[in-house]
Amino acid sequence: MSGLVGMALRNLGRRRLRTALTGSMIAGGTALAVLSLGMNFGTYDHMIDLATRSSVGHLEATRAGYDRKPRLNKTLVDPAAAEATLRAQPAVQAVSPRVEAGGLFAKDARTIGGLLVGVDPVTEGSVTSVPRSLGEGAWLPTARGVDDPIPAVFDAGLLHQLRAAVGDEVSFVGQAADGSLAAELFTVCGVTKLKDGAMAYVRLADARDLLVLPGRVHRLVARVDSLRHVDEVVLGARPAEGDVVQGWDALLPGLARSIEADRASGWIFLAIVLMVVLLGVANTLLMAVFERTHEFGVLMALGTRPRQIVLLTLAEAGWLAVLAATVGGIAGTAATAWVGVEGIPLGDMTIEYGGVTIDRMIAVNSMLGSVGVPAVVAMCALLAAAVPAWRAARLHPTEALRA
Amino acid sequence: MSVVSLRGATRYYETKAGIVRALDGVTFDIDRGDFMVVAGPSGSGKTTLVNLIGALDKPTSGVVSIDGRSLADLDGKALADLRRDRIGFVFQAYNLVPVLTAIENVEYVMLLQGVPAAERRSRAAEMLGEVGLGDLLDRRPDALSGGQQQRVAVARALVARPALVLADEPTANLDSAASEALMDLMATLNERHRTTFVFCTHDPALMARARRLMRLRDGRVESDERIAR
Ligand SMILES: Nc1ncnc2c1ncn2[C@@H]1O[C@H](COP(=O)(O)OP(=O)(O)O)[C@@H](O)[C@H]1O
Ligand SMILES: [Mg+2]
């Protein structure tokens, strides 16, 4: 016996069934809380990933204010400096430039407004998934002969409205940076899967020629190794005066807000688990204290101080809480890892959320989930033991002995 | 100096039926080395008296002092420490801690006193040897007979060398042979260590062993005599 704490552990073994029930309640609650937190985080990451891959990237450098009020002439003050400051940070994996301009696309009698985006055909694929997730046709070629038709990849939505298909010619009319008319004929070489998209991608060089934007850049789109590093890169970037670097949360404020709101609901689940643990532990220990009233009387007669009675009771709860929360933490972490690797396909039950369509549940482990949640549960259980412990310590020795 | 002194010690209980005068103005001293039996019919106040002498309870009025310190002046912690260091209890129902082995039960008080583990263990083993249980050290209480459990309880009460050992009807649950053996044991320990013993009983066989016999009736001392043996 290693003192009162060891005695408390043995006391746990007295009512095996009750201990097992309370223990599995704590462990189960912890595991569920860890898993649900992991699924929340995983889903957020998945959503952010989908959203950033399909257009904006993890972060972007633009001229200050371009994001809210895009203007053809609001190009980066110093694109080279912006690219350098982004690439200087080890978390940044890729950077790709874009120019863009609104205009009218037309085929036959149909005319539809859309956004013309000039991208680097080679590097675009490393910041977004547009080149890799085409519905039909092929991505933009790296080079083109002077007399070849100008290739363009259209969003499915835009192309549908134009009643056009791969191989068709679509005309574009807009304004160039020098005030002249920008008019061109594109040949559709590929189509994205975005049914509500209204963009057409062309080679950066073609777009710059058409819009008279030689060497200029509207957006420098970047991808980092982990979403966790976005803020770090944004804070660490030192673009030229007049240019800014913003993360996905600033670029997609709607998505960021949805995630914040959902996070709050995740805490509510944790709070419910904590309540269950609190009541379970309090109940178990109150029953134990009640059953052992006479024994506490004996311990008091032998000279056990009130504080030592508190220690004995708290230690019993502590053992139960720490053991069960550890088991629950491990189980929850394992379950999270399993879901994370396999993913749970949602089948037809895709969820539209913050402008993103989710088709799988994904879970990721975090220190907060694997260590933080079990620790909070264990602390909560100790808190729940405070009432029974206090009651035990306040027993009057002679009355306890009469019980 | 006396180990315990009572001066007009009174203990009333408030019950729904009214006030019960369990102990009603008792005055006497317990001296070092006493082997004292408190006798009296059930309800005469024996347990109430033992609770006061053992610092488990405080008098409603009057003074109970142990080692010259009045219980009225002591808080819960000080009373606990007083019991731990000066008093040993033997209960009618043995009252061993069920999750502890025989030797761990005996070690318990020394654990509270902060005696180092090795010393604790050797002293507890020695004491269990003295009560004749040297080969049952690691048994849990449920694997011991009633007489054996009561011997462990005696060892537990004596191992920390208390000034006073209190035993409330210690033989009530034992057959006569086991009772005799237990009384022999305690008489021996009384002589060997000059430990003070106070027993409560209404068992005539036990009264016959007393060297001081006090009779209680309705919470009052009826007689108090010393018997030479
Ligand atoms: N905690 C208590 N509350 C109320 N009455 C009590 C309490 N303890 C003892 N009594 C009463 O006090 C009287 C003396 O009891 P007790 O000291 O237990 O006597 P004994 O040990 O000689 O049987 C009895 O009438 C008993 O009912
Ligand atoms: Mg009694």
XYZ file of C-alpha atoms and ligand atoms in Angstrom:
660
model
C 0.000 0.000 0.000
C 1.490 3.323 -0.999
C -0.470 5.494 1.385
C -3.946 6.886 1.078
C -3.702 7.262 -2.694
C -3.002 3.549 -3.064
C -5.846 2.753 -0.707
C -8.140 4.861 -2.898
C -7.216 2.749 -5.923
C -8.164 -0.398 -4.025
C -11.446 1.189 -2.985
C -12.272 1.501 -6.678
C -12.098 -2.273 -6.948
C -14.775 -2.798 -4.290
C -17.746 -2.159 -6.527
C -16.374 -3.448 -9.762
C -19.584 -3.147 -11.731
C -20.285 0.372 -10.579
C -16.700 1.421 -11.207
C -16.813 -0.192 -14.640
C -20.053 1.572 -15.517
C -18.862 4.982 -14.414
C -15.477 4.372 -15.972
C -16.920 3.412 -19.327
C -19.222 6.398 -19.177
C -16.251 8.705 -18.683
C -14.154 6.858 -21.264
C -17.008 6.739 -23.784
C -17.843 10.403 -23.303
C -14.207 11.365 -23.673
C -13.794 9.250 -26.796
C -16.916 10.753 -28.348
C -15.827 14.268 -27.500
C -12.368 13.672 -28.976
C -13.858 12.148 -32.120
C -16.456 14.857 -32.573
C -13.842 17.554 -32.142
C -11.624 15.737 -34.644
C -14.495 15.471 -37.124
C -15.283 19.150 -36.706
C -11.689 20.129 -37.303
C -11.407 17.646 -40.151
C -14.549 18.955 -41.806
C -13.388 22.548 -41.459
C -10.063 21.652 -42.994
C -11.836 19.765 -45.755
C -14.148 22.686 -46.435
C -11.338 25.208 -46.444
C -9.339 22.907 -48.647
C -12.174 22.552 -51.147
C -12.858 26.264 -51.165
C -9.237 27.294 -51.498
C -8.436 24.662 -54.084
C -11.291 25.654 -56.313
C -10.338 29.295 -56.552
C -8.667 31.537 -54.034
C -5.766 29.423 -52.730
C -4.635 29.527 -49.119
C -3.547 33.116 -49.348
C -3.101 35.864 -51.903
C -1.090 38.980 -52.467
C -2.982 41.822 -54.168
C -2.995 45.567 -54.318
C -4.591 46.907 -51.137
C -8.368 47.088 -51.616
C -8.357 45.048 -54.847
C -10.245 42.308 -53.094
C -13.241 44.510 -52.336
C -13.124 46.726 -55.441
C -11.324 45.022 -58.302
C -10.146 47.407 -60.999
C -8.131 46.522 -64.048
C -5.386 48.962 -63.121
C -5.113 47.911 -59.486
C -2.294 45.484 -60.104
C 0.389 44.650 -57.565
C 2.780 47.568 -57.034
C 5.722 45.165 -56.989
C 4.832 41.581 -58.009
C 8.461 40.469 -57.794
C 8.757 41.698 -54.188
C 5.448 40.055 -53.269
C 6.538 36.754 -54.780
C 9.918 36.976 -53.066
C 8.475 37.676 -49.613
C 6.071 34.748 -49.970
C 8.663 32.328 -51.283
C 11.054 33.357 -48.509
C 8.811 31.596 -46.005
C 9.417 27.867 -45.725
C 5.704 27.059 -45.241
C 4.918 28.413 -48.720
C 4.933 25.592 -51.247
C 3.872 27.323 -54.416
C 2.996 30.735 -55.813
C 1.156 31.467 -59.041
C 0.209 34.813 -60.663
C -3.117 35.825 -62.163
C -4.629 38.699 -64.048
C -8.359 39.005 -64.468
C -11.000 41.125 -66.106
C -14.753 41.132 -66.296
C -16.353 41.124 -69.722
C -18.975 39.659 -71.986
C -18.675 36.191 -73.486
C -20.742 35.476 -76.568
C -21.617 32.588 -78.825
C -24.073 33.000 -81.656
C -26.838 35.195 -80.287
C -26.064 34.533 -76.616
C -24.077 36.949 -74.477
C -23.189 36.238 -70.851
C -21.158 38.232 -68.333
C -18.180 36.450 -66.816
C -14.675 36.762 -65.492
C -11.671 36.199 -67.692
C -8.745 34.851 -65.676
C -5.231 34.661 -66.984
C -3.240 31.957 -65.238
C 0.168 30.369 -65.517
C -0.703 26.958 -67.082
C 2.214 25.299 -65.303
C 2.071 26.705 -61.762
C -1.704 27.103 -61.423
C -2.045 23.420 -60.616
C 0.162 23.783 -57.561
C -2.028 26.436 -55.918
C -5.530 25.333 -56.947
C -6.997 22.116 -58.263
C -8.635 23.695 -61.298
C -6.295 22.090 -63.896
C -6.719 18.645 -62.315
C -10.458 18.588 -61.888
C -11.788 19.227 -65.329
C -15.074 17.681 -66.346
C -14.174 17.468 -69.996
C -11.392 18.393 -72.407
C -7.847 19.390 -71.494
C -6.062 22.045 -69.465
C -4.364 25.019 -71.087
C -1.221 24.195 -73.079
C 2.088 25.571 -71.885
C 2.932 27.144 -75.224
C 1.086 28.026 -78.381
C 2.074 28.892 -81.910
C 1.537 32.502 -82.992
C -1.248 31.607 -85.374
C -2.895 28.923 -83.254
C -6.342 29.699 -81.851
C -6.312 30.996 -78.272
C -7.311 28.178 -75.907
C -9.585 28.714 -72.900
C -10.970 26.553 -70.099
C -14.529 27.456 -69.137
C -16.491 26.873 -65.986
C -19.315 24.442 -66.766
C -21.912 27.020 -65.718
C -20.715 29.695 -68.094
C -20.329 27.291 -70.974
C -23.816 25.879 -70.458
C -25.408 29.281 -70.551
C -23.594 29.931 -73.793
C -24.785 26.540 -75.124
C -21.193 25.930 -76.125
C -19.056 22.816 -75.931
C -15.402 21.794 -76.131
C -14.033 22.773 -79.558
C -16.428 25.698 -80.026
C -15.346 29.275 -80.469
C -16.477 31.860 -77.913
C -15.865 35.562 -78.257
C -14.923 37.917 -75.445
C -15.388 41.664 -75.272
C -14.095 43.815 -72.454
C -11.910 46.758 -71.672
C -8.121 46.799 -71.728
C -5.958 48.577 -69.169
C -5.066 51.323 -71.631
C -8.737 52.131 -72.242
C -8.897 50.402 -75.587
C -11.374 47.690 -76.459
C -10.263 44.161 -75.634
C -11.895 41.729 -78.025
C -10.775 38.198 -78.730
C -11.946 34.845 -79.972
C -11.224 31.807 -77.739
C -11.413 28.132 -78.525
C -12.865 26.052 -75.687
C -10.286 23.387 -74.797
C -11.644 22.258 -71.444
C -14.517 22.574 -68.999
C -14.433 22.619 -65.180
C -17.053 20.878 -63.037
C -18.332 24.087 -61.453
C -21.987 24.233 -62.452
C -22.443 27.728 -61.075
C -19.003 29.012 -62.070
C -18.686 32.023 -64.347
C -14.978 32.057 -65.095
C -12.940 31.363 -68.185
C -9.228 30.590 -67.784
C -6.708 31.516 -70.438
C -2.920 31.509 -70.494
C -1.408 34.396 -68.519
C 0.505 35.594 -71.595
C -2.635 35.659 -73.736
C -4.571 37.539 -71.059
C -1.783 40.094 -70.565
C -1.631 40.739 -74.341
C -5.378 41.103 -74.600
C -5.803 43.328 -71.540
C -2.580 45.263 -72.127
C -1.142 44.327 -68.745
C 2.483 43.476 -69.648
C 4.297 41.927 -66.685
C 1.529 42.898 -64.314
C -0.299 40.758 -61.760
C -3.690 41.152 -60.063
C -3.343 38.243 -57.670
C -0.426 36.174 -56.508
C -2.084 33.003 -55.275
C -0.089 30.880 -52.802
C -0.374 27.462 -51.206
C 1.188 26.559 -47.846
C 2.069 23.162 -46.397
C -0.641 23.332 -43.722
C -3.670 25.490 -43.033
C -2.203 26.024 -39.558
C 0.586 28.083 -41.117
C -1.584 30.486 -43.086
C -1.728 33.148 -40.375
C 1.990 32.836 -39.772
C 2.774 33.429 -43.450
C 0.317 36.328 -43.685
C 1.927 37.985 -40.662
C 5.445 37.260 -41.879
C 4.964 38.580 -45.422
C 6.470 41.990 -46.213
C 5.041 43.048 -49.579
C 5.793 46.426 -51.143
C 4.000 49.515 -49.864
C 0.450 49.467 -51.247
C 0.268 45.695 -51.629
C -1.308 43.305 -49.099
C -1.204 39.591 -48.277
C -4.421 38.022 -47.010
C -5.369 34.530 -45.840
C -8.312 32.440 -46.982
C -10.410 33.634 -44.035
C -10.193 37.218 -45.251
C -10.819 36.152 -48.839
C -13.793 33.929 -47.951
C -15.378 35.737 -44.984
C -18.636 33.787 -45.353
C -16.892 30.454 -44.920
C -14.832 31.762 -42.019
C -17.995 32.929 -40.256
C -19.785 29.607 -40.796
C -16.835 27.748 -39.305
C -16.695 30.005 -36.266
C -20.404 29.416 -35.645
C -19.996 25.657 -36.007
C -17.029 25.598 -33.661
C -19.273 27.047 -30.962
C -21.727 24.183 -31.404
C -18.819 21.742 -31.017
C -18.120 23.189 -27.574
C -21.734 22.584 -26.622
C -21.264 18.866 -27.269
C -18.170 18.877 -25.079
C -20.120 20.686 -22.368
C -22.792 17.972 -22.469
C -20.158 15.260 -22.123
C -18.648 17.128 -19.179
C -22.058 17.383 -17.520
C -22.593 13.638 -17.877
C -19.151 12.952 -16.414
C -19.803 15.390 -13.577
C -23.087 13.766 -12.633
C -21.750 10.230 -13.076
C -18.723 10.751 -10.881
C -20.630 12.722 -8.278
C -23.257 9.999 -8.107
C -20.766 7.131 -7.913
C -18.779 8.759 -5.156
C -21.804 9.891 -3.195
C -22.957 6.273 -3.191
C -19.513 5.101 -2.124
C -19.318 7.673 0.658
C -22.802 6.762 1.798
C -21.998 3.033 1.835
C -18.730 3.547 3.644
C -19.922 6.011 6.252
C -19.142 3.554 9.027
C -15.696 2.916 7.599
C -14.979 6.639 7.510
C -15.961 6.650 11.207
C -13.360 3.949 11.852
C -10.700 5.820 9.880
C -11.492 8.958 11.851
C -11.290 7.062 15.147
C -7.834 5.862 14.086
C -6.765 9.480 13.709
C -7.360 10.230 10.020
C -7.683 14.000 9.641
C -10.658 15.512 7.799
C -8.311 16.626 5.032
C -6.997 13.105 4.653
C -10.570 11.879 4.283
C -10.955 14.442 1.476
C -7.715 13.217 -0.097
C -8.842 9.600 0.086
C -12.142 10.392 -1.639
C -10.647 12.733 -4.240
C -7.903 10.225 -5.003
C -10.518 7.574 -5.679
C -12.214 9.889 -8.154
C -8.823 10.886 -9.502
C -7.821 7.316 -10.302
C -11.129 6.629 -11.983
C -11.065 9.882 -13.915
C -7.457 9.675 -15.042
C -7.654 6.016 -16.044
C -10.997 6.360 -17.827
C -10.144 9.666 -19.504
C -6.831 8.218 -20.706
C -8.547 5.168 -22.162
C -11.209 7.427 -23.703
C -8.573 9.784 -25.075
C -6.676 6.933 -26.696
C -9.867 5.392 -28.113
C -11.076 8.761 -29.416
C -7.705 9.513 -30.968
C -7.633 6.091 -32.615
C -11.190 6.516 -33.922
C -10.311 9.974 -35.230
C -7.238 8.608 -36.975
C -9.318 5.820 -38.486
C -11.987 8.179 -39.811
C -9.265 10.527 -41.002
C -7.546 7.875 -43.080
C -10.628 6.157 -44.481
C -12.939 9.133 -44.493
C -16.656 8.543 -44.335
C -18.301 9.132 -47.730
C -21.623 10.883 -47.349
C -22.944 9.350 -50.565
C -25.873 11.380 -51.843
C -26.171 13.268 -48.576
C -23.683 15.931 -49.560
C -23.795 19.013 -47.384
C -23.824 22.525 -48.791
C -22.020 24.639 -46.278
C -20.609 28.135 -46.477
C -20.616 27.907 -50.268
C -18.753 24.578 -50.308
C -20.086 21.125 -51.062
C -18.849 18.439 -48.660
C -19.063 14.833 -49.821
C -17.003 13.118 -47.085
C -16.533 13.298 -43.315
C -12.904 13.734 -42.464
C -11.366 13.805 -38.988
C -8.035 15.145 -37.830
C -6.345 14.681 -34.471
C -5.036 17.639 -32.547
C -3.330 18.200 -29.214
C -6.492 19.968 -28.100
C -8.530 16.853 -28.821
C -6.168 14.067 -27.763
C -4.718 15.726 -24.674
C -6.879 18.765 -23.931
C -10.253 17.024 -23.923
C -9.214 14.094 -21.642
C -7.490 16.551 -19.302
C -10.596 18.709 -19.063
C -12.764 15.615 -18.505
C -10.457 14.379 -15.732
C -10.449 17.791 -14.089
C -14.194 17.923 -14.333
C -14.463 14.513 -12.658
C -12.258 15.710 -9.808
C -14.494 18.721 -9.456
C -17.497 16.418 -9.248
C -15.787 14.484 -6.463
C -15.446 17.630 -4.397
C -19.001 17.437 -3.066
C -18.827 13.807 -1.884
C -15.347 14.412 -0.477
C -16.556 17.410 1.441
C -19.486 15.422 2.793
C -17.216 12.602 3.887
C -14.861 14.988 5.657
C -17.711 16.682 7.479
C -19.027 13.442 8.949
C -19.019 13.451 12.715
C -16.933 10.484 13.899
C -19.455 9.111 16.383
C -22.357 9.489 13.969
C -20.345 7.829 11.223
C -19.523 4.951 13.569
C -23.202 4.485 14.384
C -24.074 4.142 10.683
C -0.734 12.579 36.294
C -3.891 10.931 35.048
C -4.186 10.047 31.386
C -7.797 11.185 31.190
C -9.811 13.292 33.575
C -13.554 13.929 33.556
C -15.123 16.669 35.642
C -18.903 16.777 35.620
C -18.787 15.404 32.093
C -22.245 15.473 30.587
C -23.501 14.455 27.164
C -27.081 15.081 26.137
C -28.531 14.000 22.823
C -31.325 15.967 21.269
C -33.828 13.610 19.734
C -37.325 14.050 18.379
C -38.619 12.429 21.553
C -36.786 14.993 23.661
C -33.406 15.276 25.329
C -31.606 12.030 26.192
C -29.199 12.349 29.131
C -26.770 9.683 27.960
C -24.082 10.822 30.406
C -25.049 12.934 33.357
C -22.273 14.622 35.304
C -19.496 12.070 35.508
C -16.305 12.797 37.422
C -13.295 10.467 37.613
C -9.688 10.023 36.439
C -8.062 7.250 34.498
C -4.526 6.584 35.645
C -1.586 5.223 33.742
C -1.618 1.423 33.721
C -5.282 1.067 34.662
C -6.977 -2.121 33.442
C -10.457 -0.814 33.799
C -13.848 -2.234 32.979
C -16.848 0.048 32.566
C -19.894 -2.127 33.131
C -23.551 -1.401 32.842
C -26.688 -2.484 31.103
C -27.396 -1.561 27.551
C -28.254 2.133 27.262
C -26.417 3.071 30.464
C -24.048 5.363 28.556
C -20.939 3.204 28.109
C -20.422 3.993 24.436
C -21.108 7.667 25.050
C -18.432 7.639 27.756
C -15.899 5.849 25.546
C -16.532 8.345 22.731
C -15.643 11.193 25.102
C -12.593 9.477 26.564
C -11.471 8.628 23.033
C -11.763 12.242 21.774
C -14.379 11.191 19.224
C -16.978 13.492 20.756
C -17.112 16.517 23.011
C -19.137 16.881 26.229
C -22.280 18.998 26.213
C -21.057 20.423 29.491
C -18.355 19.643 32.005
C -14.730 19.020 31.119
C -13.000 16.047 29.532
C -9.221 16.364 29.260
C -6.708 14.037 27.745
C -3.050 14.577 28.652
C -4.228 17.702 30.441
C -5.797 19.220 27.323
C -9.526 19.963 27.372
C -11.351 18.558 24.336
C -13.467 21.701 24.140
C -10.390 23.637 22.997
C -9.505 21.302 20.118
C -10.687 21.453 16.503
C -11.333 18.494 14.211
C -7.728 18.228 13.085
C -6.300 18.475 16.611
C -8.764 15.854 17.850
C -7.760 13.564 14.968
C -4.087 13.997 15.805
C -4.795 13.334 19.471
C -6.569 10.079 18.605
C -3.805 9.086 16.207
C -0.968 9.667 18.650
C -2.465 8.896 22.068
C -5.410 6.531 21.690
C -6.044 3.078 20.300
C -9.532 1.779 19.555
C -10.827 -1.778 19.522
C -14.397 -2.034 18.313
C -17.054 -4.646 18.866
C -17.335 -5.309 15.138
C -13.523 -5.482 14.597
C -13.804 -2.756 11.949
C -10.720 -3.612 9.967
C -10.346 -1.714 6.696
C -11.507 -4.320 4.181
C -9.201 -3.281 1.327
C -6.099 -3.529 3.494
C -4.291 -6.731 4.507
C -3.749 -7.580 8.169
C -0.329 -5.977 8.247
C -1.521 -2.928 6.292
C -4.331 -2.435 8.787
C -1.776 -2.489 11.573
C 0.491 -0.127 9.635
C -2.301 2.378 8.994
C -1.869 4.548 12.100
C 1.890 4.680 11.572
C 1.219 5.678 7.970
C -0.797 8.625 9.275
C 2.034 9.406 11.691
C 4.499 9.487 8.825
C 6.626 6.599 10.022
C 8.934 5.418 7.193
C 7.636 2.379 5.297
C 10.339 -0.079 6.341
C 10.000 0.754 10.026
C 6.223 0.625 9.722
C 6.353 -2.816 8.259
C 8.774 -4.300 10.762
C 6.901 -2.849 13.751
C 3.555 -4.057 12.392
C 4.954 -7.526 11.732
C 6.390 -7.666 15.236
C 3.074 -6.574 16.777
C 1.135 -9.160 14.759
C 3.646 -11.727 15.998
C 2.879 -10.644 19.552
C -0.848 -11.256 19.070
C -0.085 -14.641 17.510
C -0.766 -13.822 13.849
C 2.821 -13.768 12.601
C 1.984 -16.050 9.680
C -1.186 -14.284 8.472
C 0.325 -10.901 7.675
C -0.901 -10.609 4.118
C -4.439 -11.896 4.577
C -7.329 -9.602 3.876
C -9.874 -9.314 6.732
C -12.444 -11.428 4.886
C -9.995 -14.322 4.962
C -9.629 -14.198 8.758
C -11.875 -15.591 11.516
C -13.641 -13.237 13.951
C -11.113 -13.949 16.688
C -8.228 -13.391 14.273
C -9.742 -10.124 13.059
C -10.121 -8.908 16.624
C -6.454 -9.756 17.274
C -5.496 -7.686 14.241
C -7.650 -4.889 15.674
C -5.810 -5.163 19.006
C -2.475 -5.076 17.195
C -3.655 -2.034 15.248
C -4.723 -0.275 18.463
C -1.441 -1.001 20.236
C 1.236 -0.755 17.577
C 1.732 3.012 17.814
C 2.220 2.757 21.590
C -0.840 4.803 22.626
C -1.269 6.047 26.173
C -4.756 4.602 26.256
C -6.529 1.721 24.555
C -10.327 1.848 24.454
C -12.362 -1.244 23.716
C -16.148 -1.019 23.400
C -17.589 -4.504 23.947
C -14.563 -6.129 22.280
C -15.669 -9.677 23.026
C -19.358 -9.326 22.181
C -18.933 -11.027 18.811
C -16.521 -13.726 20.020
C -17.163 -17.142 21.546
C -16.004 -17.656 25.114
C -12.700 -19.333 24.231
C -11.775 -16.538 21.851
C -12.914 -13.978 24.441
C -10.694 -15.520 27.081
C -7.732 -15.610 24.729
C -8.270 -11.970 23.782
C -8.489 -10.899 27.438
C -5.340 -12.868 28.239
C -3.604 -11.085 25.411
C -4.677 -7.644 26.571
C -3.802 -8.354 30.185
C -0.330 -9.420 29.054
C 0.104 -6.294 26.949
C -1.077 -4.173 29.868
C 1.575 -5.669 32.102
C 4.332 -5.719 29.505
C 3.916 -2.160 28.198
C 1.982 -0.543 31.070
C -0.575 0.489 28.466
C -3.794 1.803 29.958
C -6.895 -0.216 28.962
C -10.541 0.742 29.314
C -13.176 -1.842 28.348
C -16.913 -1.420 28.134
C -18.941 -4.539 28.619
C -21.942 -6.150 30.140
C -20.238 -9.536 29.999
C -19.613 -10.861 33.558
C -16.671 -12.968 32.360
C -14.945 -9.813 31.243
C -15.819 -7.936 34.429
C -14.123 -10.697 36.372
C -10.807 -9.723 34.725
C -11.009 -6.063 35.756
C -8.519 -4.507 38.123
C -10.750 -1.466 38.304
C -14.497 -1.879 37.856
C -16.807 1.057 37.269
C -20.554 0.541 37.081
C -22.712 2.951 35.084
C -26.457 3.323 35.369
C -28.571 5.878 33.511
C -25.541 7.932 32.652
C -24.228 8.155 36.202
C -21.380 6.397 38.006
C -22.953 3.886 40.345
C -19.721 2.495 41.782
C -15.986 2.633 41.082
C -13.710 0.154 42.853
C -10.160 -1.121 42.513
C -9.716 -4.865 42.737
C -6.399 -6.343 43.739
C -5.413 -9.451 41.689
N -26.355 9.693 18.810
C -27.362 9.498 19.657
N -28.505 10.165 19.499
C -29.516 10.001 20.379
N -29.480 9.178 21.400
C -28.353 8.475 21.617
C -27.240 8.593 20.742
N -26.250 7.769 21.188
C -26.747 7.177 22.302
N -27.999 7.600 22.540
C -28.822 7.218 23.703
O -28.071 7.482 24.857
C -28.217 6.462 25.770
C -26.866 5.852 26.085
O -26.414 5.180 24.945
P -25.002 4.453 24.836
O -23.957 5.364 25.285
O -24.876 3.891 23.492
O -25.192 3.275 25.892
P -24.505 1.844 25.979
O -23.269 1.880 25.151
O -24.261 1.642 27.410
O -25.488 0.888 25.432
C -29.197 5.478 25.178
O -30.480 5.793 25.670
C -29.112 5.749 23.713
O -30.340 5.460 23.095
Mg -22.624 0.631 23.593
